[in-house]
Tab-separated table of C-alpha atoms in Angstrom:
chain	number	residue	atom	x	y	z
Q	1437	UNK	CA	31.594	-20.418	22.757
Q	1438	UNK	CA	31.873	-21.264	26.664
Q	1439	UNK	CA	29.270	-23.447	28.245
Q	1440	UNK	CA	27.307	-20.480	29.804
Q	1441	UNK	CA	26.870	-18.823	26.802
Q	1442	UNK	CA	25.560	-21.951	24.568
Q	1443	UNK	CA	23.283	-22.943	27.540
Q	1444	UNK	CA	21.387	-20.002	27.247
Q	1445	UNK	CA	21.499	-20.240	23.177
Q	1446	UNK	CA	19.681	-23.481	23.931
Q	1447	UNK	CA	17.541	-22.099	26.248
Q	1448	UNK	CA	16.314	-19.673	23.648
Q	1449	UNK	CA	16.090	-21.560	21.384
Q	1450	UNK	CA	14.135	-24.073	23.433
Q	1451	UNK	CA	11.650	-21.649	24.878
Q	1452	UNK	CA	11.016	-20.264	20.782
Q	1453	UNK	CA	9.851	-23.791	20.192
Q	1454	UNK	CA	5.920	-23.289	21.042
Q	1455	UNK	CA	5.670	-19.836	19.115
Q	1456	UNK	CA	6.654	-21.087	15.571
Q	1457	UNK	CA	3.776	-23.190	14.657
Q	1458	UNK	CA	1.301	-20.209	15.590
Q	1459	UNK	CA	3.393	-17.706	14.181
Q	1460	UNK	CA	3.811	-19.745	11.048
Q	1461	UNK	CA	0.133	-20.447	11.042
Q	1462	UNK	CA	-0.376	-16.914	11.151
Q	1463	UNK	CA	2.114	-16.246	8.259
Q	1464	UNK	CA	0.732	-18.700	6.382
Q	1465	UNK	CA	-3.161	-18.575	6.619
Q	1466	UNK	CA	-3.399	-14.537	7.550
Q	1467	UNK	CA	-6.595	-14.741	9.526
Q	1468	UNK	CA	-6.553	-11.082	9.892
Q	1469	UNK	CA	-6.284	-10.490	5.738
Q	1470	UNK	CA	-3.736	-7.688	6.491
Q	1471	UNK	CA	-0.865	-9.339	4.816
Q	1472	UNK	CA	-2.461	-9.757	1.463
Q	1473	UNK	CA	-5.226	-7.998	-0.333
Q	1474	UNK	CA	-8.500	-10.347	-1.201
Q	1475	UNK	CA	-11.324	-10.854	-4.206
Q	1476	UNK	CA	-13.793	-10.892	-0.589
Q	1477	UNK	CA	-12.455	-10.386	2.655
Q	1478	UNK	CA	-15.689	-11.238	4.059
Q	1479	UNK	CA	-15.758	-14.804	2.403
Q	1480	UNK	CA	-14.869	-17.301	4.820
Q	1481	UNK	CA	-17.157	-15.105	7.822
Q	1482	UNK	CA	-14.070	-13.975	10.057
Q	1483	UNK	CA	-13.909	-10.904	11.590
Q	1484	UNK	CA	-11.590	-8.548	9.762
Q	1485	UNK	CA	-10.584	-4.655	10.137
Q	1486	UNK	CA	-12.566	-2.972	8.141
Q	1487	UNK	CA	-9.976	-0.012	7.847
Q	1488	UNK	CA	-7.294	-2.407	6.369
Q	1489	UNK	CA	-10.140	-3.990	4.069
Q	1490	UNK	CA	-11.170	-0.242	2.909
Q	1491	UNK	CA	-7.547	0.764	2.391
Q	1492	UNK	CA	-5.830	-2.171	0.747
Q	1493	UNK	CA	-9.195	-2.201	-1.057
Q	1494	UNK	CA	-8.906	1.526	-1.899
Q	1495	UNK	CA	-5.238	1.319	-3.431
Q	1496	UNK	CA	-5.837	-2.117	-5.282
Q	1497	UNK	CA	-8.837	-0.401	-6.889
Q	1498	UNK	CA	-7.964	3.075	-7.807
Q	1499	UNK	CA	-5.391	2.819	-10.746
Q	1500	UNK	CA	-8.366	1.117	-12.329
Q	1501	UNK	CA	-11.493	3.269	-10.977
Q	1502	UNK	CA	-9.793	7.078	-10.134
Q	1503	UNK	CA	-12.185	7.207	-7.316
Q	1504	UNK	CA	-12.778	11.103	-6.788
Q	1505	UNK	CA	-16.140	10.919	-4.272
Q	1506	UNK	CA	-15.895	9.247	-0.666
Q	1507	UNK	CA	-18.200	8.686	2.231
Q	1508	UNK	CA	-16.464	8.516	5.621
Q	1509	UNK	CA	-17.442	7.378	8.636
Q	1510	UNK	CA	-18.017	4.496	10.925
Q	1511	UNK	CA	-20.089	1.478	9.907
Q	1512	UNK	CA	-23.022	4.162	10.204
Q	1513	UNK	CA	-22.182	4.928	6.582
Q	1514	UNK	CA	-21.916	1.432	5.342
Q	1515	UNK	CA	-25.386	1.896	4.345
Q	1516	UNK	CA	-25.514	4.696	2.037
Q	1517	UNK	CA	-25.941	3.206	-1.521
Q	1518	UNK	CA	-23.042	5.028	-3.350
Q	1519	UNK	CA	-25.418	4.263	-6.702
Q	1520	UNK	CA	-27.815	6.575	-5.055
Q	1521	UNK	CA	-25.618	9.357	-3.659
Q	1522	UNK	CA	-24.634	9.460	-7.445
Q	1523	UNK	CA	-27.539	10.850	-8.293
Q	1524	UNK	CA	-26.718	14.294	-6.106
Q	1525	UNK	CA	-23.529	14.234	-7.362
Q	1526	UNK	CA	-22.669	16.222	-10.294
Q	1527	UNK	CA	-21.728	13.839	-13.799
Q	1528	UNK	CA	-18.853	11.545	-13.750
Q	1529	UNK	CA	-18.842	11.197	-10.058
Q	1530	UNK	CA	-16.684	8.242	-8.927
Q	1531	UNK	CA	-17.760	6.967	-4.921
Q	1532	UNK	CA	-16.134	4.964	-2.780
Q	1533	UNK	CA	-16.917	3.973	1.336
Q	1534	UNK	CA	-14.000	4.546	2.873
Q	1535	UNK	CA	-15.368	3.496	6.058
Q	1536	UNK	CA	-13.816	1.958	9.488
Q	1537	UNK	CA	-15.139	0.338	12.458
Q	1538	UNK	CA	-15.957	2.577	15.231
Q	1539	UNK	CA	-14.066	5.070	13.652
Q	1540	UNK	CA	-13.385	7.938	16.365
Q	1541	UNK	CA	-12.187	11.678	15.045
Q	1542	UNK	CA	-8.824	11.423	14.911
Q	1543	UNK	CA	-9.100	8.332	12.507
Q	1544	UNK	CA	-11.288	10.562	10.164
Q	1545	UNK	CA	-9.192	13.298	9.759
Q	1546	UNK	CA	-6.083	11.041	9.398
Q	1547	UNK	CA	-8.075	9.734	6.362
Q	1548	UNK	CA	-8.493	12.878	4.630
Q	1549	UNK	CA	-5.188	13.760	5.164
Q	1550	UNK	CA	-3.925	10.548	3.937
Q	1551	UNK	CA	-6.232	11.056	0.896
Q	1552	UNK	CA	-4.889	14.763	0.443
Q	1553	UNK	CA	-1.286	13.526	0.879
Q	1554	UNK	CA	-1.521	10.904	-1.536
Q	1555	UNK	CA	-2.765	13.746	-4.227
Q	1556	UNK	CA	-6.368	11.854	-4.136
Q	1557	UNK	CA	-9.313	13.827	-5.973
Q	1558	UNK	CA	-11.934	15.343	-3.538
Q	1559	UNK	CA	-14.304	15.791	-5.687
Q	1560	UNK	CA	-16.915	14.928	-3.208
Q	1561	UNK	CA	-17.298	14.241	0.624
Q	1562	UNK	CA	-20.284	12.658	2.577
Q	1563	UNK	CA	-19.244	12.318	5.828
Q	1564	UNK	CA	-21.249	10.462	8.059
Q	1565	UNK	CA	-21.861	10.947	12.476
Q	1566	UNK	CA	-23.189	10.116	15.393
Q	1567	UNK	CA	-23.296	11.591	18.739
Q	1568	UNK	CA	-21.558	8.357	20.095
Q	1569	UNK	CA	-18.569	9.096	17.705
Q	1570	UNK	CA	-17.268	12.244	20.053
Q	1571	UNK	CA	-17.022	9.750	23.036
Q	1572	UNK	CA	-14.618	7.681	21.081
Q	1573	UNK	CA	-11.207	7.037	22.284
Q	1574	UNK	CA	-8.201	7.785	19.630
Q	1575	UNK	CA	-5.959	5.368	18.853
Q	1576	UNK	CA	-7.610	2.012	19.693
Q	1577	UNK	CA	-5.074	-1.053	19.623
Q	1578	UNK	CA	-7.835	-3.680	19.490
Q	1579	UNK	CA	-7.533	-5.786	15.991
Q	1580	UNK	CA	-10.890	-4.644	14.880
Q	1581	UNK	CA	-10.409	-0.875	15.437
Q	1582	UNK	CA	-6.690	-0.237	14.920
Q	1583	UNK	CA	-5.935	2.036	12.689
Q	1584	UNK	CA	-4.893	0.854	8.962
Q	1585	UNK	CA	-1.226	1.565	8.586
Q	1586	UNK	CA	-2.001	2.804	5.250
Q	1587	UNK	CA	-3.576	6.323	6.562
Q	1588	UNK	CA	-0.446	6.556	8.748
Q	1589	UNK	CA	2.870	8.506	8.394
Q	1590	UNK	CA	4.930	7.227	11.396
Q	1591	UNK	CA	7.694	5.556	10.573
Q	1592	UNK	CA	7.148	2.858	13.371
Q	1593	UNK	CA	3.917	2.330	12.810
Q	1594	UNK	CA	3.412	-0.248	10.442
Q	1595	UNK	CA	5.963	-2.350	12.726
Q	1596	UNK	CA	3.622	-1.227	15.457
Q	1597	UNK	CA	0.406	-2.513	14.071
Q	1598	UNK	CA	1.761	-5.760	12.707
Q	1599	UNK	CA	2.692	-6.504	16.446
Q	1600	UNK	CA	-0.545	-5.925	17.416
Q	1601	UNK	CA	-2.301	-7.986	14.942
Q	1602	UNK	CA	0.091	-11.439	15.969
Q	1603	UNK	CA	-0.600	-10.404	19.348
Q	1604	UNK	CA	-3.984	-11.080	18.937
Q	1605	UNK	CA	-3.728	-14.249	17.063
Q	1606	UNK	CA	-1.455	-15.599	19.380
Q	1607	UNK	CA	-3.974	-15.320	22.451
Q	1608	UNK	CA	-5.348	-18.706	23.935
Q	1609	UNK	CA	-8.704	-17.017	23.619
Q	1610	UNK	CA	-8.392	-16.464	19.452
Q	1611	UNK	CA	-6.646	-19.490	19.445
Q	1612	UNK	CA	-9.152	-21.836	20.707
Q	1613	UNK	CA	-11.982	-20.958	18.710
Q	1614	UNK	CA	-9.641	-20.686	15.357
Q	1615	UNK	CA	-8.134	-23.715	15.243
Q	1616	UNK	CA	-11.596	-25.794	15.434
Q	1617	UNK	CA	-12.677	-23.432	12.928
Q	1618	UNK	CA	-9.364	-23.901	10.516
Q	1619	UNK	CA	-9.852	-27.845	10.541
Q	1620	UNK	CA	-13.656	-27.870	10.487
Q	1621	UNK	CA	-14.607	-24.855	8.845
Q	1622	UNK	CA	-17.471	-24.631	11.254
Q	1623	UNK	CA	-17.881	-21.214	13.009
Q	1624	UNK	CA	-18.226	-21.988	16.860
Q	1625	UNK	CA	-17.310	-20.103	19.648
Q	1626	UNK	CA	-15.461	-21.464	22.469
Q	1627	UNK	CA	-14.999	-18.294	24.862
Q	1628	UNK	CA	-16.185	-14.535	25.239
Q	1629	UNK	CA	-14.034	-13.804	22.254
Q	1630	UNK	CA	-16.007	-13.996	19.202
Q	1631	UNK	CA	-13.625	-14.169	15.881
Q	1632	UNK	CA	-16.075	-14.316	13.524
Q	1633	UNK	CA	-18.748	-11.583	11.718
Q	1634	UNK	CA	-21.299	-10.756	13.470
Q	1635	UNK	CA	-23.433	-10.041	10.495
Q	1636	UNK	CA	-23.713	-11.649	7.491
Q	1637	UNK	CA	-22.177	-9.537	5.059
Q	1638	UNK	CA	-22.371	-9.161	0.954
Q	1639	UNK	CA	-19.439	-6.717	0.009
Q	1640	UNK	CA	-19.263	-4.913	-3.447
Q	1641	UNK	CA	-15.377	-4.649	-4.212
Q	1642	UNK	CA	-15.736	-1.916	-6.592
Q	1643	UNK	CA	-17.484	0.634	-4.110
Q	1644	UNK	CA	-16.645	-1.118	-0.606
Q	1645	UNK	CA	-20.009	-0.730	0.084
Q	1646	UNK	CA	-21.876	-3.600	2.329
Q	1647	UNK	CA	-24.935	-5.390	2.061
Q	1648	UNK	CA	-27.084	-7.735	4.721
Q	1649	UNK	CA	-29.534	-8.671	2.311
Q	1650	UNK	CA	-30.672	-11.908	4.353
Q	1651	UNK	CA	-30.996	-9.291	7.211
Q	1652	UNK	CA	-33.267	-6.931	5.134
Q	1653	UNK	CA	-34.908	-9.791	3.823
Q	1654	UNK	CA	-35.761	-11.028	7.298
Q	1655	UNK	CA	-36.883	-7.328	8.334
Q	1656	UNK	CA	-39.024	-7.303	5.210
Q	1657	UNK	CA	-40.879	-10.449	5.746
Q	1658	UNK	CA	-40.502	-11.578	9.042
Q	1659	UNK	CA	-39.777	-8.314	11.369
Q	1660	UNK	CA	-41.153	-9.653	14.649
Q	1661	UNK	CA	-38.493	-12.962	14.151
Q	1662	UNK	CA	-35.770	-10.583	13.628
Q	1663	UNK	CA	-35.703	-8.506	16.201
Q	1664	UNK	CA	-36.846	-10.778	18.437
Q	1665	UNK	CA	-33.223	-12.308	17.215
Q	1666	UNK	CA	-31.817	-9.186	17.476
Q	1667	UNK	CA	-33.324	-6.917	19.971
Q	1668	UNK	CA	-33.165	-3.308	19.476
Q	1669	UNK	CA	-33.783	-2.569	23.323
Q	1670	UNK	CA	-34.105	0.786	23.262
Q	1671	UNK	CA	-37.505	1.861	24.822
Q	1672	UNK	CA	-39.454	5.068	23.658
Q	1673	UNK	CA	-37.611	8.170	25.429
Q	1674	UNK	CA	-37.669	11.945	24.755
Q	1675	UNK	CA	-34.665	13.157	22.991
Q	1676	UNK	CA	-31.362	13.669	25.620
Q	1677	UNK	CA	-28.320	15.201	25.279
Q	1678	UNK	CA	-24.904	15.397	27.250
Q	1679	UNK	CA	-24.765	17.800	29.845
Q	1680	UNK	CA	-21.053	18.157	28.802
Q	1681	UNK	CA	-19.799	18.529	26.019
Q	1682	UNK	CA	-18.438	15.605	23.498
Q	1683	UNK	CA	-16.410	18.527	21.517
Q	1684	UNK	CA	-13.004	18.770	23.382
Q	1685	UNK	CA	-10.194	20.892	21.780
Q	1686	UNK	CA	-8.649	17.947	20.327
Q	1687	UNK	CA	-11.714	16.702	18.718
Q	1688	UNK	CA	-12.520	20.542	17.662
Q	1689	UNK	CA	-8.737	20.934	15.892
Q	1690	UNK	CA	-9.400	17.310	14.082
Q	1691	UNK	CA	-12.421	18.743	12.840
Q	1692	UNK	CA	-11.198	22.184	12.310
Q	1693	UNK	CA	-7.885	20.441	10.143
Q	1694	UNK	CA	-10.732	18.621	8.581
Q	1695	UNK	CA	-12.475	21.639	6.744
Q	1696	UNK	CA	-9.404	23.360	5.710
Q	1697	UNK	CA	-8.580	20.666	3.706
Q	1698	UNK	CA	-11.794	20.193	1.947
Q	1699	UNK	CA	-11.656	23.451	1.833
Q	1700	UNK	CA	-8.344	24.089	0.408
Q	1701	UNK	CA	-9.636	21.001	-2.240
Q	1702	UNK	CA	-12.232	22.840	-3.351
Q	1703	UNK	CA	-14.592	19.497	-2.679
Q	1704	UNK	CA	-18.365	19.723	-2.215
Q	1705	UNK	CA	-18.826	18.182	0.882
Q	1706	UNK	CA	-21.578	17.339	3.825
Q	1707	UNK	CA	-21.062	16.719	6.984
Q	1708	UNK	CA	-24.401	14.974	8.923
Q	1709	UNK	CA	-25.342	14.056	12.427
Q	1710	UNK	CA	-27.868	11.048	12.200
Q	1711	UNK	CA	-30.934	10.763	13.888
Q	1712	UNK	CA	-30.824	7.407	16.297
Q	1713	UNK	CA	-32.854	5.414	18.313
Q	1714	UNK	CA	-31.191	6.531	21.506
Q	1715	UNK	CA	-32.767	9.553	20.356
Q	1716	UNK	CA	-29.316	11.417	21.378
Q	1717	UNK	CA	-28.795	14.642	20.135
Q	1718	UNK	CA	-25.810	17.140	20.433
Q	1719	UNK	CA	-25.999	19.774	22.846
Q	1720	UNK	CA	-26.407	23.538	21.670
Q	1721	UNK	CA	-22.513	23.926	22.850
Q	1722	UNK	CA	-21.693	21.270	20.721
Q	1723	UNK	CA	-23.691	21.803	17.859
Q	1724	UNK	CA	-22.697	25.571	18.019
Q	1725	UNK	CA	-18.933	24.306	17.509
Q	1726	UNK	CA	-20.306	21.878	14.554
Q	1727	UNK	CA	-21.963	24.590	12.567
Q	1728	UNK	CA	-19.151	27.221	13.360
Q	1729	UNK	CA	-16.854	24.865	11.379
Q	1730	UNK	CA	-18.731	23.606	8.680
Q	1731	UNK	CA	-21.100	26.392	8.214
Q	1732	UNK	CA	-24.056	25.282	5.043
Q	1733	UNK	CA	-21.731	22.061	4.473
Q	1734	UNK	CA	-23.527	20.497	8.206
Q	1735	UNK	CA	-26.514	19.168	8.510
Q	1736	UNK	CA	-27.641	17.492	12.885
Q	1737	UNK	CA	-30.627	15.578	11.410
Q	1738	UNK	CA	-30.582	14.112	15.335
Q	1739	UNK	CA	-34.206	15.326	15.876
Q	1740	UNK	CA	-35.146	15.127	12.134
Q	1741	UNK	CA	-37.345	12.068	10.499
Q	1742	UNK	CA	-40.377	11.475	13.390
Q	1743	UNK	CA	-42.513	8.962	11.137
Q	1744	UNK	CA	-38.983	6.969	10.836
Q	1745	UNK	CA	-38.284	7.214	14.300
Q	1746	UNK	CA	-41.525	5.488	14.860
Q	1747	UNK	CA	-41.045	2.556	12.838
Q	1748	UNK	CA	-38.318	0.459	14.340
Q	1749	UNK	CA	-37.771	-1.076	10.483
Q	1750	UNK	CA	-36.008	1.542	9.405
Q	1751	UNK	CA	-33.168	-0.044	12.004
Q	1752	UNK	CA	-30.515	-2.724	12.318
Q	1753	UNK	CA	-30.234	-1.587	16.365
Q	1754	UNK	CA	-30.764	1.293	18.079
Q	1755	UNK	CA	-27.989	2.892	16.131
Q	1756	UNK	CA	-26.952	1.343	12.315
Q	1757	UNK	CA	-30.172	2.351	10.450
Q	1758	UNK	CA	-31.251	0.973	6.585
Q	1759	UNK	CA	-30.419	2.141	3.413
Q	1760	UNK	CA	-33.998	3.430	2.832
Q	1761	UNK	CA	-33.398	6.186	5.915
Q	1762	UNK	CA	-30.152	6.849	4.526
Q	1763	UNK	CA	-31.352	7.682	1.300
Q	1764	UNK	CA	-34.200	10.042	2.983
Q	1765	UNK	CA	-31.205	11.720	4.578
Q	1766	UNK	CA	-29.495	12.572	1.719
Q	1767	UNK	CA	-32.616	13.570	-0.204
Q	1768	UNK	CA	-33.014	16.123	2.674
Q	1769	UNK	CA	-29.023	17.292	3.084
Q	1770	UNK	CA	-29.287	17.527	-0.948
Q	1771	UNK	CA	-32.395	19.336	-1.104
Q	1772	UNK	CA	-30.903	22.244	-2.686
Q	1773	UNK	CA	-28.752	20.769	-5.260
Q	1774	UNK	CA	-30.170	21.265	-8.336
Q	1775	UNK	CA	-29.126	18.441	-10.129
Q	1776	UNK	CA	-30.894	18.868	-13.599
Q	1777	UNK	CA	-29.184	22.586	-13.908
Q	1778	UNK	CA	-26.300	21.306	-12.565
Q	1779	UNK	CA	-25.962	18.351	-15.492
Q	1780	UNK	CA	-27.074	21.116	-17.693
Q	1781	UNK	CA	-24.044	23.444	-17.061
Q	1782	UNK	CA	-21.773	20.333	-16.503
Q	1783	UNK	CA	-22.575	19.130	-20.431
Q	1784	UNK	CA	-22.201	22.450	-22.221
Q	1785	UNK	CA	-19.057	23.334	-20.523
């Protein structure tokens, strides 16, 4: 090897030299919890993506709990109590939240088709919206919102998402509220990039399903300390919509691919817009498009629930609302179901 060619070997090597201690650290400690599934990912209070924690979650579980029932959704539907959704279910049903955060269209319907790929039961579907879920962009790269390489099929991207996720660590701005963190263990902040939960979270492994108990707790006993902790800011308003309209063709096919395959699955589904504290509603244009799809299976609940409205309790923020409003809402979307006959015809079968 000539000189030239073993001076820039060296150099190489040399410039390499700062990047293996991080990237070892990262290796090593997985801050992310992507490289290894977890008894609680929520444990030590960093931020994690909750689409990697469903899905690693998800195929740890199911040889063990043949999950045939699933609500979908962003963290909207964290809060509906698969125990109580059971009990609109028919016999035997088997929930699970497969849930991710901020989770636009595109990630939905990627996650029934990975679950129809797979050859998953879809026995039943709750899926759970907002009007702030149309204006989502596809295909976030951020380490919170990046899709779970588990619902994808590209061959790249698993290679793709990995990148992203030591990207991340490896910023000065992770970095320099992690490593205080790693040798203290206490959970300070040291920039604009927070890398820990925001909330403090009790997570069932069985169902996926989250908890904020010390948050409900709070609400319960102390509301005015809460939310004066955690402001709602959203002032009394009528109810507004979008002069255009959140339903583009792409978001219309996803949903459109969406229905055929529940659908073609035979699954007893719902599809529901929640009411908010925006107080944001669809537009007729979009709402038309909604019901053309989905026909008796939707339900825009967006103006629905005044007395609820009115009580700010009901809410986390002008957007996540309590499990007691999510268990109105499915009393109401259930209405119908007649689950006595239903257990009735289910037995003597």
């Amino acid at each position: 090897m000539n000189r030239k060619y073993r001076f820039i070997l060296k150099t190489m090597v040399i410039a390499t030299i700062p990047l293996t201690v991080p990237v070892a650290l990262y290796f090593i400690c997985d801050p992310f919890k992507v490289l290894r599934t977890y008894d609680d990912y929520f444990a030590d209070g960093l931020s994690v993506n909750k689409g990697v924690v469903t899905a690693s979650t998800f195929e740890a579980e199911n040889p063990a709990h043949h999950y045939d029932s699933f609500i979908l959704g962003s963290s909207i539907s964290c809060y509906y109590e698969a125990d109580n959704w059971k009990k609109f279910l028919e016999p035997g049903a088997r929930p699970f939240h497969f849930d991710t955060s901020n989770q636009p269209i595109r990630t939905l319907r990627r996650t029934v088709e990975y679950l129809e790929r797979n050859a998953y039961s879809l026995r039943n579907i709750l899926i759970v919206l907002d009007p702030f879920i149309f204006r989502l962009q596809p295909d976030k790269t951020d380490m919170v919102f990046i899709d779970p390489p588990q619902i994808r099929k590209e061959w790249w991207y698993k290679t793709f998402f990995h990148y992203k996720m030591i990207s991340h660590f490896l910023n000065v701005k992770y970095l320099v509220s992690y490593l205080p963190w790693l040798y203290s263990k206490e959970k300070r902040s040291y920039c604009d990039t927070n890398i820990f939960e925001p909330q403090p979270i009790t997570w069932d492994r069985i169902t996926n399903e989250e908890h904020v108990y010390s948050w409900d707790d709070s609400i319960s006993h102390c509301p005015e300390i809460f939310y004066a902790r955690h402001p709602i800011g959203c002032e009394p308003k009528p109810y507004n919509s979008s002069k255009e309209n959140l339903i583009n063709k792409d978001i219309e096919e996803d949903m459109r691919t969406i229905a055929v395959i529940l659908n073609r699955n035979g699954c007893n589904y719902k599809v529901v817009i929640s009411p908010n504290l925006r107080r944001e509603v669809l537009n007729e244009c979009d709402d038309r498009i909604m019901r053309n799809i989905f026909g008796h299976n939707y339900h825009n609940l967006g103006r629905d629930f005044h007395a609820a409205m009115t009580d700010h309790t009901n809410f986390y923020d002008n957007t996540h609302y309590r499990a007691s409003l999510a268990g109105q809402i499915m009393q109401k979307i259930y209405a119908g179901t007649d689950i006595e006959n239903m257990n009735r015809l289910f037995l003597n079968d």
